CSV table of C-alpha atoms in Angstrom, one decimal:
chain,number,residue,atom,x,y,z
O,1106,UNK,CA,-6.6,-31.1,47.5
O,1107,UNK,CA,-6.2,-32.2,44.0
O,1108,UNK,CA,-8.6,-29.8,43.1
O,1109,UNK,CA,-6.9,-26.9,44.0
O,1110,UNK,CA,-3.8,-28.2,42.4
O,1111,UNK,CA,-5.4,-28.3,39.4
O,1112,UNK,CA,-7.7,-25.4,38.9
O,1113,UNK,CA,-4.1,-24.0,39.8
O,1114,UNK,CA,-1.6,-25.1,37.3
O,1115,UNK,CA,-5.2,-24.1,35.1
O,1116,UNK,CA,-4.9,-20.5,35.7
O,1117,UNK,CA,-0.9,-21.0,35.2
O,1118,UNK,CA,-1.8,-22.5,31.9
O,1119,UNK,CA,-4.1,-20.0,30.8
O,1120,UNK,CA,-1.7,-17.3,32.5
O,1121,UNK,CA,1.0,-18.0,30.5
O,1122,UNK,CA,-1.0,-18.5,26.9
O,1123,UNK,CA,-1.7,-14.8,27.2
O,1124,UNK,CA,1.4,-13.5,28.0
O,1125,UNK,CA,2.5,-15.4,25.1
O,1126,UNK,CA,0.0,-14.4,22.3
O,1127,UNK,CA,0.7,-10.8,23.3
O,1128,UNK,CA,3.6,-11.0,22.6
O,1129,UNK,CA,3.5,-11.9,19.4
O,1130,UNK,CA,0.6,-10.1,18.7
O,1131,UNK,CA,-0.2,-8.2,15.6
O,1132,UNK,CA,-1.2,-4.4,16.1
O,1133,UNK,CA,-2.7,-2.8,13.4
O,1134,UNK,CA,-4.6,0.5,13.7
O,1135,UNK,CA,-6.6,2.9,10.8
O,1136,UNK,CA,-9.1,2.2,8.4
O,1137,UNK,CA,-9.6,-1.3,8.3
O,1138,UNK,CA,-10.3,-1.5,4.2
O,1139,UNK,CA,-7.0,0.3,3.9
O,1140,UNK,CA,-5.7,-2.1,6.4
O,1141,UNK,CA,-6.9,-5.0,4.8
O,1142,UNK,CA,-5.5,-3.3,1.2
O,1143,UNK,CA,-1.4,-2.6,2.7
O,1144,UNK,CA,-1.8,-6.4,4.4
O,1145,UNK,CA,-2.9,-7.9,0.4
O,1146,UNK,CA,0.2,-5.7,-1.4
O,1147,UNK,CA,2.6,-6.8,0.7
O,1148,UNK,CA,2.0,-10.1,0.4
O,1149,UNK,CA,1.2,-9.7,-3.3
O,1150,UNK,CA,4.4,-8.2,-3.5
O,1151,UNK,CA,6.5,-11.4,-1.6
O,1152,UNK,CA,3.9,-14.2,-4.5
O,1153,UNK,CA,5.7,-11.6,-6.8
O,1154,UNK,CA,9.1,-11.6,-5.8
O,1155,UNK,CA,9.0,-15.5,-6.1
O,1156,UNK,CA,7.2,-15.1,-9.7
O,1157,UNK,CA,10.6,-12.9,-10.7
O,1158,UNK,CA,7.4,-11.2,-11.8
O,1159,UNK,CA,10.1,-7.5,-12.4
O,1160,UNK,CA,7.5,-6.0,-13.8
O,1161,UNK,CA,4.8,-5.7,-10.6
O,1162,UNK,CA,7.8,-5.8,-8.3
O,1163,UNK,CA,8.8,-2.3,-9.9
O,1164,UNK,CA,5.2,-1.2,-9.8
O,1165,UNK,CA,4.5,-2.7,-6.1
O,1166,UNK,CA,7.1,1.1,-5.5
O,1167,UNK,CA,5.5,5.0,-6.2
O,1168,UNK,CA,7.5,7.1,-8.9
O,1169,UNK,CA,9.6,8.6,-5.7
O,1170,UNK,CA,10.5,5.3,-4.1
O,1171,UNK,CA,13.5,4.5,-1.9
O,1172,UNK,CA,15.1,1.3,-1.1
O,1173,UNK,CA,17.3,1.0,1.5
O,1174,UNK,CA,18.9,-2.5,1.5
O,1175,UNK,CA,21.7,-3.7,4.1
O,1176,UNK,CA,24.9,-2.8,3.8
O,1177,UNK,CA,24.4,-0.4,0.5
O,1178,UNK,CA,23.8,3.6,-0.3
O,1179,UNK,CA,19.5,4.6,-0.5
O,1180,UNK,CA,18.5,2.8,-4.1
O,1181,UNK,CA,16.3,5.7,-6.1
O,1182,UNK,CA,13.4,5.8,-8.8
O,1183,UNK,CA,12.3,2.7,-10.7
O,1184,UNK,CA,15.0,1.8,-12.8
O,1185,UNK,CA,17.4,1.1,-9.4
O,1186,UNK,CA,14.6,-0.8,-7.7
O,1187,UNK,CA,14.2,-3.1,-11.0
O,1188,UNK,CA,18.0,-3.2,-11.2
O,1189,UNK,CA,17.9,-4.4,-7.2
O,1190,UNK,CA,15.7,-6.8,-7.1
O,1191,UNK,CA,16.5,-8.6,-11.0
O,1192,UNK,CA,18.3,-11.5,-9.9
O,1193,UNK,CA,20.9,-13.1,-12.5
O,1194,UNK,CA,20.4,-16.1,-14.7
O,1195,UNK,CA,20.2,-19.0,-12.6
O,1196,UNK,CA,19.0,-17.9,-9.6
O,1197,UNK,CA,15.4,-17.9,-8.0
O,1198,UNK,CA,14.0,-16.6,-4.8
O,1199,UNK,CA,11.9,-20.1,-4.5
O,1200,UNK,CA,10.2,-18.5,-0.6
O,1201,UNK,CA,9.3,-15.2,0.3
O,1202,UNK,CA,7.4,-14.0,3.1
O,1203,UNK,CA,6.8,-10.7,5.0
O,1204,UNK,CA,4.8,-10.7,8.7
O,1205,UNK,CA,3.9,-7.5,9.9
O,1206,UNK,CA,4.0,-6.7,13.4
O,1207,UNK,CA,2.2,-3.7,13.1
O,1208,UNK,CA,0.2,-1.2,10.1
O,1209,UNK,CA,-0.7,2.2,11.2
O,1210,UNK,CA,-2.4,4.4,9.0
O,1211,UNK,CA,-2.6,7.5,8.8
O,1212,UNK,CA,-4.6,9.7,5.9
O,1213,UNK,CA,-3.2,8.6,3.0
O,1214,UNK,CA,0.0,7.5,5.2
O,1215,UNK,CA,1.0,4.3,6.7
O,1216,UNK,CA,3.8,2.6,8.6
O,1217,UNK,CA,4.7,-0.9,8.6
O,1218,UNK,CA,6.8,-3.0,9.6
O,1219,UNK,CA,7.8,-6.3,10.8
O,1220,UNK,CA,10.2,-9.4,10.0
O,1221,UNK,CA,10.7,-11.2,6.6
O,1222,UNK,CA,12.3,-14.4,5.6
O,1223,UNK,CA,13.1,-16.4,2.5
O,1224,UNK,CA,15.1,-18.6,0.6
O,1225,UNK,CA,17.4,-19.0,-2.4
O,1226,UNK,CA,18.4,-20.9,-5.0
O,1227,UNK,CA,21.9,-20.6,-6.9
O,1228,UNK,CA,22.5,-22.1,-10.2
O,1229,UNK,CA,24.3,-24.6,-9.0
O,1230,UNK,CA,21.3,-25.8,-7.4
O,1231,UNK,CA,22.6,-24.6,-3.9
O,1232,UNK,CA,19.4,-23.2,-1.7
O,1233,UNK,CA,20.2,-20.5,1.4
O,1234,UNK,CA,17.6,-19.1,4.2
O,1235,UNK,CA,17.7,-15.8,5.2
O,1236,UNK,CA,15.6,-13.7,7.3
O,1237,UNK,CA,15.1,-10.0,8.7
O,1238,UNK,CA,13.2,-6.5,9.9
O,1239,UNK,CA,12.0,-4.4,8.0
O,1240,UNK,CA,10.0,-1.1,7.4
O,1241,UNK,CA,8.1,0.3,5.2
O,1242,UNK,CA,6.3,3.8,4.4
O,1243,UNK,CA,3.4,3.3,1.8
O,1244,UNK,CA,1.3,5.8,0.1
O,1245,UNK,CA,-2.4,6.1,-1.1
O,1246,UNK,CA,-1.7,6.8,-5.0
O,1247,UNK,CA,-4.9,6.9,-6.8
O,1248,UNK,CA,-6.5,4.4,-5.0
O,1249,UNK,CA,-4.2,2.1,-3.9
O,1250,UNK,CA,-0.9,1.8,-1.4
O,1251,UNK,CA,2.2,1.7,-2.9
O,1252,UNK,CA,6.3,1.7,-0.5
O,1253,UNK,CA,7.3,4.5,-1.0
O,1254,UNK,CA,10.6,3.9,1.4
O,1255,UNK,CA,11.6,0.4,2.1
O,1256,UNK,CA,14.4,-0.7,4.8
O,1257,UNK,CA,15.8,-3.8,5.9
O,1258,UNK,CA,18.3,-5.6,7.5
O,1259,UNK,CA,19.6,-8.9,8.4
O,1260,UNK,CA,18.7,-10.4,11.4
O,1261,UNK,CA,20.2,-14.3,13.0
């Protein structure tokens, strides 16, 4: 009796584990080299944000890129992108992470969506955390993947 009970518990735990993993799995499709480059570029973008490397933040976007920030009009072009990401004196992003749920490459375009999280430290030392969801449309430009459309909004 104990063996059957143990076997049942183990099967139940295994089943729950499989369901849990499938709920949080990532789905990537397309050329693996392109997917790897998109994931690396997204990771690099986070490091540029944390490092306040505004030149590289702007270079992460196509020439005709558009941003769709939460509660704002659409921002177009590199100057608008720079003005958006440039933080006021004494304010810094101390943490930024993108967690893609899906990346799909279709020729020289791709999309990526998932969640993001981060922390900002204000000039007075106060720190705030934030998180949300995002969608990025990528374009391959001269062999490199750059963001063309970037939309995000907060989640509670």
